[in-house]
mmCIF file of C-alpha atoms in Angstrom:
data_model
loop_
_atom_site.group_PDB
_atom_site.id
_atom_site.type_symbol
_atom_site.label_atom_id
_atom_site.label_comp_id
_atom_site.label_asym_id
_atom_site.label_seq_id
_atom_site.Cartn_x
_atom_site.Cartn_y
_atom_site.Cartn_z
ATOM 1 C CA UNK A 15 135.976 101.527 132.131
ATOM 2 C CA UNK A 16 136.011 99.387 135.271
ATOM 3 C CA UNK A 17 133.379 96.751 136.079
ATOM 4 C CA UNK A 18 131.443 99.009 138.445
ATOM 5 C CA UNK A 19 131.138 101.887 135.983
ATOM 6 C CA UNK A 20 130.269 99.440 133.193
ATOM 7 C CA UNK A 21 127.433 97.967 135.244
ATOM 8 C CA UNK A 22 126.189 101.477 136.058
ATOM 9 C CA UNK A 23 126.239 102.405 132.381
ATOM 10 C CA UNK A 24 124.245 99.290 131.474
ATOM 11 C CA UNK A 25 121.765 100.119 134.218
ATOM 12 C CA UNK A 26 121.308 103.639 132.855
ATOM 13 C CA UNK A 27 120.842 102.348 129.310
ATOM 14 C CA UNK A 28 118.223 99.818 130.383
ATOM 15 C CA UNK A 29 116.397 102.468 132.392
ATOM 16 C CA UNK A 30 116.366 104.932 129.485
ATOM 17 C CA UNK A 31 115.021 102.244 127.152
ATOM 18 C CA UNK A 32 112.343 101.403 129.716
ATOM 19 C CA UNK A 33 111.444 105.089 129.883
ATOM 20 C CA UNK A 34 111.169 105.192 126.090
ATOM 21 C CA UNK A 35 108.878 102.164 126.154
ATOM 22 C CA UNK A 36 106.618 103.863 128.711
ATOM 23 C CA UNK A 37 106.413 107.043 126.646
ATOM 24 C CA UNK A 38 105.431 105.012 123.599
ATOM 25 C CA UNK A 39 102.695 103.218 125.509
ATOM 26 C CA UNK A 40 100.737 106.256 126.688
ATOM 27 C CA UNK A 41 100.253 109.793 125.456
ATOM 28 C CA UNK A 42 101.042 111.639 128.700
ATOM 29 C CA UNK A 43 102.902 110.750 131.906
ATOM 30 C CA UNK A 44 103.553 112.902 134.947
ATOM 31 C CA UNK A 45 107.045 113.099 136.350
ATOM 32 C CA UNK A 46 106.116 111.352 139.621
ATOM 33 C CA UNK A 47 104.383 108.545 137.687
ATOM 34 C CA UNK A 48 107.505 107.867 135.645
ATOM 35 C CA UNK A 49 109.734 108.097 138.707
ATOM 36 C CA UNK A 50 107.539 105.562 140.494
ATOM 37 C CA UNK A 51 107.515 103.148 137.533
ATOM 38 C CA UNK A 52 111.287 103.383 137.118
ATOM 39 C CA UNK A 53 112.122 103.355 140.843
ATOM 40 C CA UNK A 54 114.162 106.576 140.645
ATOM 41 C CA UNK A 55 113.825 110.245 141.594
ATOM 42 C CA UNK A 56 112.129 112.899 139.468
ATOM 43 C CA UNK A 57 115.549 114.468 138.921
ATOM 44 C CA UNK A 58 116.816 111.219 137.392
ATOM 45 C CA UNK A 59 113.736 111.138 135.135
ATOM 46 C CA UNK A 60 114.604 114.631 133.891
ATOM 47 C CA UNK A 61 118.189 113.552 133.135
ATOM 48 C CA UNK A 62 116.943 110.447 131.279
ATOM 49 C CA UNK A 63 114.541 112.593 129.257
ATOM 50 C CA UNK A 64 117.510 114.745 128.208
ATOM 51 C CA UNK A 65 119.352 111.574 127.132
ATOM 52 C CA UNK A 66 116.394 110.612 124.930
ATOM 53 C CA UNK A 67 116.312 114.093 123.394
ATOM 54 C CA UNK A 68 120.026 113.806 122.620
ATOM 55 C CA UNK A 69 119.239 110.574 120.751
ATOM 56 C CA UNK A 70 116.639 112.350 118.611
ATOM 57 C CA UNK A 71 113.425 111.577 120.478
ATOM 58 C CA UNK A 72 111.167 114.674 120.729
ATOM 59 C CA UNK A 73 110.089 114.402 124.367
ATOM 60 C CA UNK A 74 107.926 117.363 125.344
ATOM 61 C CA UNK A 75 107.681 118.529 128.949
ATOM 62 C CA UNK A 76 104.376 119.958 130.181
ATOM 63 C CA UNK A 77 103.839 122.650 132.771
ATOM 64 C CA UNK A 78 102.088 122.340 136.099
ATOM 65 C CA UNK A 79 102.503 120.589 139.437
ATOM 66 C CA UNK A 80 104.647 117.483 138.966
ATOM 67 C CA UNK A 81 105.162 118.225 135.272
ATOM 68 C CA UNK A 82 104.223 115.956 132.422
ATOM 69 C CA UNK A 83 106.024 114.239 129.553
ATOM 70 C CA UNK A 84 104.841 113.074 126.152
ATOM 71 C CA UNK A 85 106.550 111.756 123.060
ATOM 72 C CA UNK A 86 105.835 113.959 120.073
ATOM 73 C CA UNK A 87 106.498 113.684 116.327
ATOM 74 C CA UNK A 88 109.942 114.666 115.077
ATOM 75 C CA UNK A 89 111.657 115.557 111.824
ATOM 76 C CA UNK A 90 113.419 112.193 111.728
ATOM 77 C CA UNK A 91 112.148 108.750 112.673
ATOM 78 C CA UNK A 92 114.034 107.468 115.751
ATOM 79 C CA UNK A 93 114.125 103.805 116.758
ATOM 80 C CA UNK A 94 110.825 102.284 117.880
ATOM 81 C CA UNK A 95 110.488 99.893 120.796
ATOM 82 C CA UNK A 96 108.129 96.946 120.261
ATOM 83 C CA UNK A 97 107.245 94.162 122.643
ATOM 84 C CA UNK A 98 107.155 90.568 121.384
ATOM 85 C CA UNK A 99 103.497 90.524 120.331
ATOM 86 C CA UNK A 100 103.759 93.933 118.658
ATOM 87 C CA UNK A 101 106.837 92.837 116.687
ATOM 88 C CA UNK A 102 105.120 89.704 115.393
ATOM 89 C CA UNK A 103 101.937 91.611 114.516
ATOM 90 C CA UNK A 104 104.027 94.209 112.672
ATOM 91 C CA UNK A 105 105.764 91.461 110.732
ATOM 92 C CA UNK A 106 102.468 89.898 109.638
ATOM 93 C CA UNK A 107 101.224 93.312 108.470
ATOM 94 C CA UNK A 108 104.441 94.015 106.591
ATOM 95 C CA UNK A 109 104.195 90.664 104.843
ATOM 96 C CA UNK A 110 100.755 91.608 103.583
ATOM 97 C CA UNK A 111 102.232 94.787 102.117
ATOM 98 C CA UNK A 112 105.323 93.067 100.723
ATOM 99 C CA UNK A 113 103.442 90.722 98.412
ATOM 100 C CA UNK A 114 102.765 93.113 95.567
ATOM 101 C CA UNK A 115 105.472 91.915 93.161
ATOM 102 C CA UNK A 116 104.640 89.473 90.393
ATOM 103 C CA UNK A 117 106.490 86.477 88.994
ATOM 104 C CA UNK A 118 109.352 87.560 86.789
ATOM 105 C CA UNK A 119 109.054 91.203 87.832
ATOM 106 C CA UNK A 120 105.387 91.742 86.949
ATOM 107 C CA UNK A 121 102.624 92.753 89.289
ATOM 108 C CA UNK A 122 101.796 96.061 90.849
ATOM 109 C CA UNK A 123 103.295 96.344 94.309
ATOM 110 C CA UNK A 124 105.643 99.195 93.422
ATOM 111 C CA UNK A 125 107.271 101.336 96.079
ATOM 112 C CA UNK A 126 104.996 100.230 98.919
ATOM 113 C CA UNK A 127 106.009 96.604 98.422
ATOM 114 C CA UNK A 128 109.720 97.501 98.327
ATOM 115 C CA UNK A 129 109.368 99.619 101.476
ATOM 116 C CA UNK A 130 107.659 96.760 103.312
ATOM 117 C CA UNK A 131 110.456 94.383 102.370
ATOM 118 C CA UNK A 132 113.078 96.884 103.545
ATOM 119 C CA UNK A 133 111.236 97.259 106.845
ATOM 120 C CA UNK A 134 111.193 93.478 107.278
ATOM 121 C CA UNK A 135 114.939 93.393 106.686
ATOM 122 C CA UNK A 136 115.502 96.066 109.314
ATOM 123 C CA UNK A 137 113.338 94.214 111.813
ATOM 124 C CA UNK A 138 115.373 91.074 111.193
ATOM 125 C CA UNK A 139 118.592 92.984 111.922
ATOM 126 C CA UNK A 140 117.620 94.664 115.180
ATOM 127 C CA UNK A 141 115.207 92.322 116.930
ATOM 128 C CA UNK A 142 116.409 89.965 119.653
ATOM 129 C CA UNK A 143 117.296 86.457 118.553
ATOM 130 C CA UNK A 144 114.050 84.956 119.839
ATOM 131 C CA UNK A 145 112.014 87.395 117.725
ATOM 132 C CA UNK A 146 114.339 87.331 114.716
ATOM 133 C CA UNK A 147 113.500 83.660 114.313
ATOM 134 C CA UNK A 148 109.804 84.539 114.136
ATOM 135 C CA UNK A 149 110.434 87.249 111.542
ATOM 136 C CA UNK A 150 112.510 84.890 109.406
ATOM 137 C CA UNK A 151 109.844 82.219 109.755
ATOM 138 C CA UNK A 152 107.473 84.552 107.953
ATOM 139 C CA UNK A 153 109.700 86.516 105.559
ATOM 140 C CA UNK A 154 111.920 83.583 104.558
ATOM 141 C CA UNK A 155 109.078 81.148 103.967
ATOM 142 C CA UNK A 156 106.799 83.313 101.857
ATOM 143 C CA UNK A 157 106.780 83.947 98.108
ATOM 144 C CA UNK A 158 104.399 86.155 96.164
ATOM 145 C CA UNK A 159 102.608 86.725 92.887
ATOM 146 C CA UNK A 160 99.812 89.175 92.205
ATOM 147 C CA UNK A 161 98.590 91.626 94.835
ATOM 148 C CA UNK A 162 95.697 92.497 97.136
ATOM 149 C CA UNK A 163 95.065 89.394 99.256
ATOM 150 C CA UNK A 164 92.369 89.070 101.904
ATOM 151 C CA UNK A 165 93.604 88.484 105.475
ATOM 152 C CA UNK A 166 94.394 84.998 106.770
ATOM 153 C CA UNK A 167 94.442 83.796 110.383
ATOM 154 C CA UNK A 168 97.951 84.863 111.512
ATOM 155 C CA UNK A 169 98.209 81.891 113.894
ATOM 156 C CA UNK A 170 97.752 79.457 110.996
ATOM 157 C CA UNK A 171 100.173 81.475 108.875
ATOM 158 C CA UNK A 172 102.746 81.506 111.672
ATOM 159 C CA UNK A 173 102.424 77.762 112.313
ATOM 160 C CA UNK A 174 102.957 76.943 108.650
ATOM 161 C CA UNK A 175 105.802 79.438 108.288
ATOM 162 C CA UNK A 176 107.609 77.943 111.286
ATOM 163 C CA UNK A 177 107.154 74.466 109.842
ATOM 164 C CA UNK A 178 108.679 75.660 106.538
ATOM 165 C CA UNK A 179 111.581 77.241 108.382
ATOM 166 C CA UNK A 180 112.258 74.344 110.741
ATOM 167 C CA UNK A 181 111.747 71.670 108.057
ATOM 168 C CA UNK A 182 109.264 69.694 110.126
ATOM 169 C CA UNK A 183 106.145 67.881 108.976
ATOM 170 C CA UNK A 184 102.803 69.651 109.132
ATOM 171 C CA UNK A 185 99.401 68.106 109.718
ATOM 172 C CA UNK A 186 96.030 69.596 108.848
ATOM 173 C CA UNK A 187 92.473 68.706 107.893
ATOM 174 C CA UNK A 188 91.652 69.456 104.261
ATOM 175 C CA UNK A 189 88.509 68.931 102.159
ATOM 176 C CA UNK A 190 88.699 66.270 99.465
ATOM 177 C CA UNK A 191 85.488 65.977 97.483
ATOM 178 C CA UNK A 192 82.599 65.684 99.927
ATOM 179 C CA UNK A 193 84.730 64.730 102.947
ATOM 180 C CA UNK A 194 87.521 66.216 105.042
ATOM 181 C CA UNK A 195 90.688 64.191 105.442
ATOM 182 C CA UNK A 196 93.776 64.534 107.602
ATOM 183 C CA UNK A 197 96.831 65.339 105.496
ATOM 184 C CA UNK A 198 100.526 64.893 106.266
ATOM 185 C CA UNK A 199 102.929 67.067 104.317
ATOM 186 C CA UNK A 200 106.462 68.411 104.155
ATOM 187 C CA UNK A 201 105.830 72.185 103.895
ATOM 188 C CA UNK A 202 108.140 74.074 101.558
ATOM 189 C CA UNK A 203 106.832 77.620 101.014
ATOM 190 C CA UNK A 204 103.831 79.833 101.670
ATOM 191 C CA UNK A 205 102.740 81.644 98.517
ATOM 192 C CA UNK A 206 100.429 84.677 98.403
ATOM 193 C CA UNK A 207 98.450 85.271 95.211
ATOM 194 C CA UNK A 208 96.244 88.213 94.306
ATOM 195 C CA UNK A 209 93.312 86.363 95.905
ATOM 196 C CA UNK A 210 94.466 84.068 98.682
ATOM 197 C CA UNK A 211 97.311 82.237 100.458
ATOM 198 C CA UNK A 212 98.598 78.809 99.401
ATOM 199 C CA UNK A 213 101.023 76.267 100.826
ATOM 200 C CA UNK A 214 103.376 74.418 98.501
ATOM 201 C CA UNK A 215 104.170 71.104 100.173
ATOM 202 C CA UNK A 216 105.153 67.531 99.427
ATOM 203 C CA UNK A 217 102.106 65.389 100.180
ATOM 204 C CA UNK A 218 103.376 62.311 101.992
ATOM 205 C CA UNK A 219 100.221 60.300 101.372
ATOM 206 C CA UNK A 220 100.146 61.010 97.626
ATOM 207 C CA UNK A 221 103.925 61.049 97.179
ATOM 208 C CA UNK A 222 103.921 64.208 95.070
ATOM 209 C CA UNK A 223 103.996 68.008 95.253
ATOM 210 C CA UNK A 224 100.657 69.611 96.043
ATOM 211 C CA UNK A 225 99.236 73.102 96.466
ATOM 212 C CA UNK A 226 96.870 73.703 99.413
ATOM 213 C CA UNK A 227 94.668 76.715 100.032
ATOM 214 C CA UNK A 228 95.418 78.030 103.513
ATOM 215 C CA UNK A 229 91.860 79.272 104.042
ATOM 216 C CA UNK A 230 90.601 75.675 103.616
ATOM 217 C CA UNK A 231 92.940 74.225 106.245
ATOM 218 C CA UNK A 232 91.716 73.437 109.746
ATOM 219 C CA UNK A 233 93.363 71.931 112.827
ATOM 220 C CA UNK A 234 96.788 72.981 111.548
ATOM 221 C CA UNK A 235 99.738 71.752 113.582
ATOM 222 C CA UNK A 236 103.499 71.413 113.210
ATOM 223 C CA UNK A 237 104.933 67.995 114.036
ATOM 224 C CA UNK A 238 108.282 67.199 115.638
ATOM 225 C CA UNK A 239 109.569 64.988 112.814
ATOM 226 C CA UNK A 240 112.178 66.756 110.716
ATOM 227 C CA UNK A 241 112.531 65.950 107.041
ATOM 228 C CA UNK A 242 115.359 66.226 104.551
ATOM 229 C CA UNK A 243 114.399 68.905 101.968
ATOM 230 C CA UNK A 244 113.692 67.569 98.486
ATOM 231 C CA UNK A 245 114.558 69.254 95.222
ATOM 232 C CA UNK A 246 111.562 71.529 94.860
ATOM 233 C CA UNK A 247 110.061 73.600 92.036
ATOM 234 C CA UNK A 248 110.003 77.382 92.166
ATOM 235 C CA UNK A 249 107.248 77.987 94.702
ATOM 236 C CA UNK A 250 105.558 81.098 93.301
ATOM 237 C CA UNK A 251 105.727 79.922 89.680
ATOM 238 C CA UNK A 252 104.469 76.427 90.545
ATOM 239 C CA UNK A 253 101.505 77.681 92.547
ATOM 240 C CA UNK A 254 100.590 80.341 90.002
ATOM 241 C CA UNK A 255 100.636 77.821 87.169
ATOM 242 C CA UNK A 256 98.507 75.474 89.246
ATOM 243 C CA UNK A 257 95.943 78.133 90.105
ATOM 244 C CA UNK A 258 95.797 79.463 86.544
ATOM 245 C CA UNK A 259 95.777 76.184 84.611
ATOM 246 C CA UNK A 260 96.484 72.836 86.309
ATOM 247 C CA UNK A 261 93.283 72.869 88.362
ATOM 248 C CA UNK A 262 91.185 73.031 85.168
ATOM 249 C CA UNK A 263 90.272 70.096 82.888
ATOM 250 C CA UNK A 264 91.560 71.958 79.803
ATOM 251 C CA UNK A 265 94.717 74.003 79.308
ATOM 252 C CA UNK A 266 95.925 76.190 76.470
ATOM 253 C CA UNK A 267 99.071 78.088 75.467
ATOM 254 C CA UNK A 268 99.168 81.182 73.274
ATOM 255 C CA UNK A 269 101.917 83.312 71.760
ATOM 256 C CA UNK A 270 100.758 86.910 72.167
ATOM 257 C CA UNK A 271 102.375 89.666 70.096
ATOM 258 C CA UNK A 272 102.762 92.166 72.928
ATOM 259 C CA UNK A 273 105.310 92.734 75.727
ATOM 260 C CA UNK A 274 104.864 90.557 78.803
ATOM 261 C CA UNK A 275 104.501 93.577 81.114
ATOM 262 C CA UNK A 276 101.658 94.926 78.970
ATOM 263 C CA UNK A 277 99.773 91.628 79.048
ATOM 264 C CA UNK A 278 100.329 91.154 82.789
ATOM 265 C CA UNK A 279 98.528 94.431 83.372
ATOM 266 C CA UNK A 280 95.527 93.054 81.460
ATOM 267 C CA UNK A 281 95.297 89.583 83.025
ATOM 268 C CA UNK A 282 94.938 88.655 86.686
ATOM 269 C CA UNK A 283 97.894 86.663 88.034
ATOM 270 C CA UNK A 284 95.399 83.999 89.126
ATOM 271 C CA UNK A 285 93.934 83.709 85.620
ATOM 272 C CA UNK A 286 97.057 83.115 83.533
ATOM 273 C CA UNK A 287 100.819 82.717 83.602
ATOM 274 C CA UNK A 288 102.585 85.236 81.364
ATOM 275 C CA UNK A 289 106.170 84.471 80.299
ATOM 276 C CA UNK A 290 108.268 86.860 78.178
ATOM 277 C CA UNK A 291 109.372 85.680 74.721
ATOM 278 C CA UNK A 292 111.639 88.531 73.708
ATOM 279 C CA UNK A 293 110.887 92.235 74.053
ATOM 280 C CA UNK A 294 107.626 92.350 72.111
ATOM 281 C CA UNK A 295 106.040 88.908 72.541
ATOM 282 C CA UNK A 296 105.005 86.664 75.418
ATOM 283 C CA UNK A 297 103.570 83.220 76.120
ATOM 284 C CA UNK A 298 100.250 83.008 77.944
ATOM 285 C CA UNK A 299 99.290 79.800 79.761
ATOM 286 C CA UNK A 300 95.742 79.481 81.059
ATOM 287 C CA UNK A 301 93.014 76.937 81.650
ATOM 288 C CA UNK A 302 89.274 76.564 81.990
ATOM 289 C CA UNK A 303 86.269 74.294 81.867
ATOM 290 C CA UNK A 304 85.654 75.463 78.296
ATOM 291 C CA UNK A 305 88.561 76.482 76.055
ATOM 292 C CA UNK A 306 86.266 78.616 73.882
ATOM 293 C CA UNK A 307 85.983 81.027 76.815
ATOM 294 C CA UNK A 308 89.774 81.072 77.247
ATOM 295 C CA UNK A 309 90.128 81.773 73.530
ATOM 296 C CA UNK A 310 87.686 84.681 73.774
ATOM 297 C CA UNK A 311 89.552 86.192 76.735
ATOM 298 C CA UNK A 312 92.824 86.150 74.797
ATOM 299 C CA UNK A 313 91.060 87.625 71.774
ATOM 300 C CA UNK A 314 89.678 90.478 73.871
ATOM 301 C CA UNK A 315 93.202 91.475 74.974
ATOM 302 C CA UNK A 316 93.379 93.261 71.627
ATOM 303 C CA UNK A 317 96.729 91.854 70.433
ATOM 304 C CA UNK A 318 97.635 89.548 67.563
ATOM 305 C CA UNK A 319 98.225 86.025 68.859
ATOM 306 C CA UNK A 320 98.856 82.430 67.835
ATOM 307 C CA UNK A 321 97.532 79.188 69.353
ATOM 308 C CA UNK A 322 100.402 76.970 70.505
ATOM 309 C CA UNK A 323 98.517 74.211 72.355
ATOM 310 C CA UNK A 324 96.308 72.299 71.959
ATOM 311 C CA UNK A 325 96.512 72.055 68.182
ATOM 312 C CA UNK A 326 92.768 71.541 67.755
ATOM 313 C CA UNK A 327 92.153 74.928 69.362
ATOM 314 C CA UNK A 328 93.706 76.549 66.289
ATOM 315 C CA UNK A 329 90.858 75.119 64.200
ATOM 316 C CA UNK A 330 88.308 76.506 66.619
ATOM 317 C CA UNK A 331 90.034 79.893 66.392
ATOM 318 C CA UNK A 332 89.656 79.829 62.615
ATOM 319 C CA UNK A 333 85.989 78.888 62.939
ATOM 320 C CA UNK A 334 85.463 81.742 65.411
ATOM 321 C CA UNK A 335 87.193 84.159 63.025
ATOM 322 C CA UNK A 336 84.882 83.026 60.227
ATOM 323 C CA UNK A 337 81.787 83.578 62.390
ATOM 324 C CA UNK A 338 82.999 87.048 63.373
ATOM 325 C CA UNK A 339 83.742 87.870 59.747
ATOM 326 C CA UNK A 340 80.284 86.647 58.744
ATOM 327 C CA UNK A 341 78.622 88.657 61.485
ATOM 328 C CA UNK A 342 80.333 91.810 60.232
ATOM 329 C CA UNK A 343 79.405 91.149 56.590
ATOM 330 C CA UNK A 344 75.632 91.431 57.284
ATOM 331 C CA UNK A 345 75.781 95.113 58.223
#
């Protein structure tokens, strides 16, 4: 192929792709309208429509003066053209659907979650470089546990995801007690729980790892200062443990005589961390303002269990068992 024919072929390809984009934008176009938008004759439009049909796109031609064209459903799914904003919006939506898996394989995302992740991978492969970076900023900087999160401002999510990807400092206002303070942090990962989004970051003012709720952040911005990544904990596990136990004044560990998958189906991912201990037992870590309530929740799971920590909770479990036994004896 000489240079002239190669340039002509590229011109035809670009024109056919432009035609496909027009057909995806509107339900029905007349032949003259398409010819005018593409700067070609109606005969060339008809030839380009045949090229699209050969590629698997079901382009239907209407009858009447000037004709009409519309893109209909087909037996197979051909490639879809998205502009920049549509591609980013699609990515954000796919991320929401991809977060169904739980830590260590638990959770309830199932096939929909897997399909969303596959779609994200395909987007990353076919999008132009400028958009692939945006997709990776979201998909590569997000971890999940639980399922069913409410929506978060995509602009905030995108800003934080880019900061994670580019390894640059992030600044944001965040409530601390009765006041709001400006925070400086090295963002590591965005984590989606079954209730909300969190950011795992190294707090530069407190010199330690911290978990921040994204819905509480305001005035979020990415700085220009790059940082050298630190050795970080597993993002999803760290945030889940923090949400389920570290934020509470009291924590407790139990050995439950049931498979981890069974117990995960009974306890919200935000309420407890469930770790397998063999095929038929698991460790449950949870916290609360009152450990008696935590003890009751574990009791109501309906499985035999042992108190691991704190030791004094074992005595309270025995006292509770005695009260329950006494209550049953009066019948």
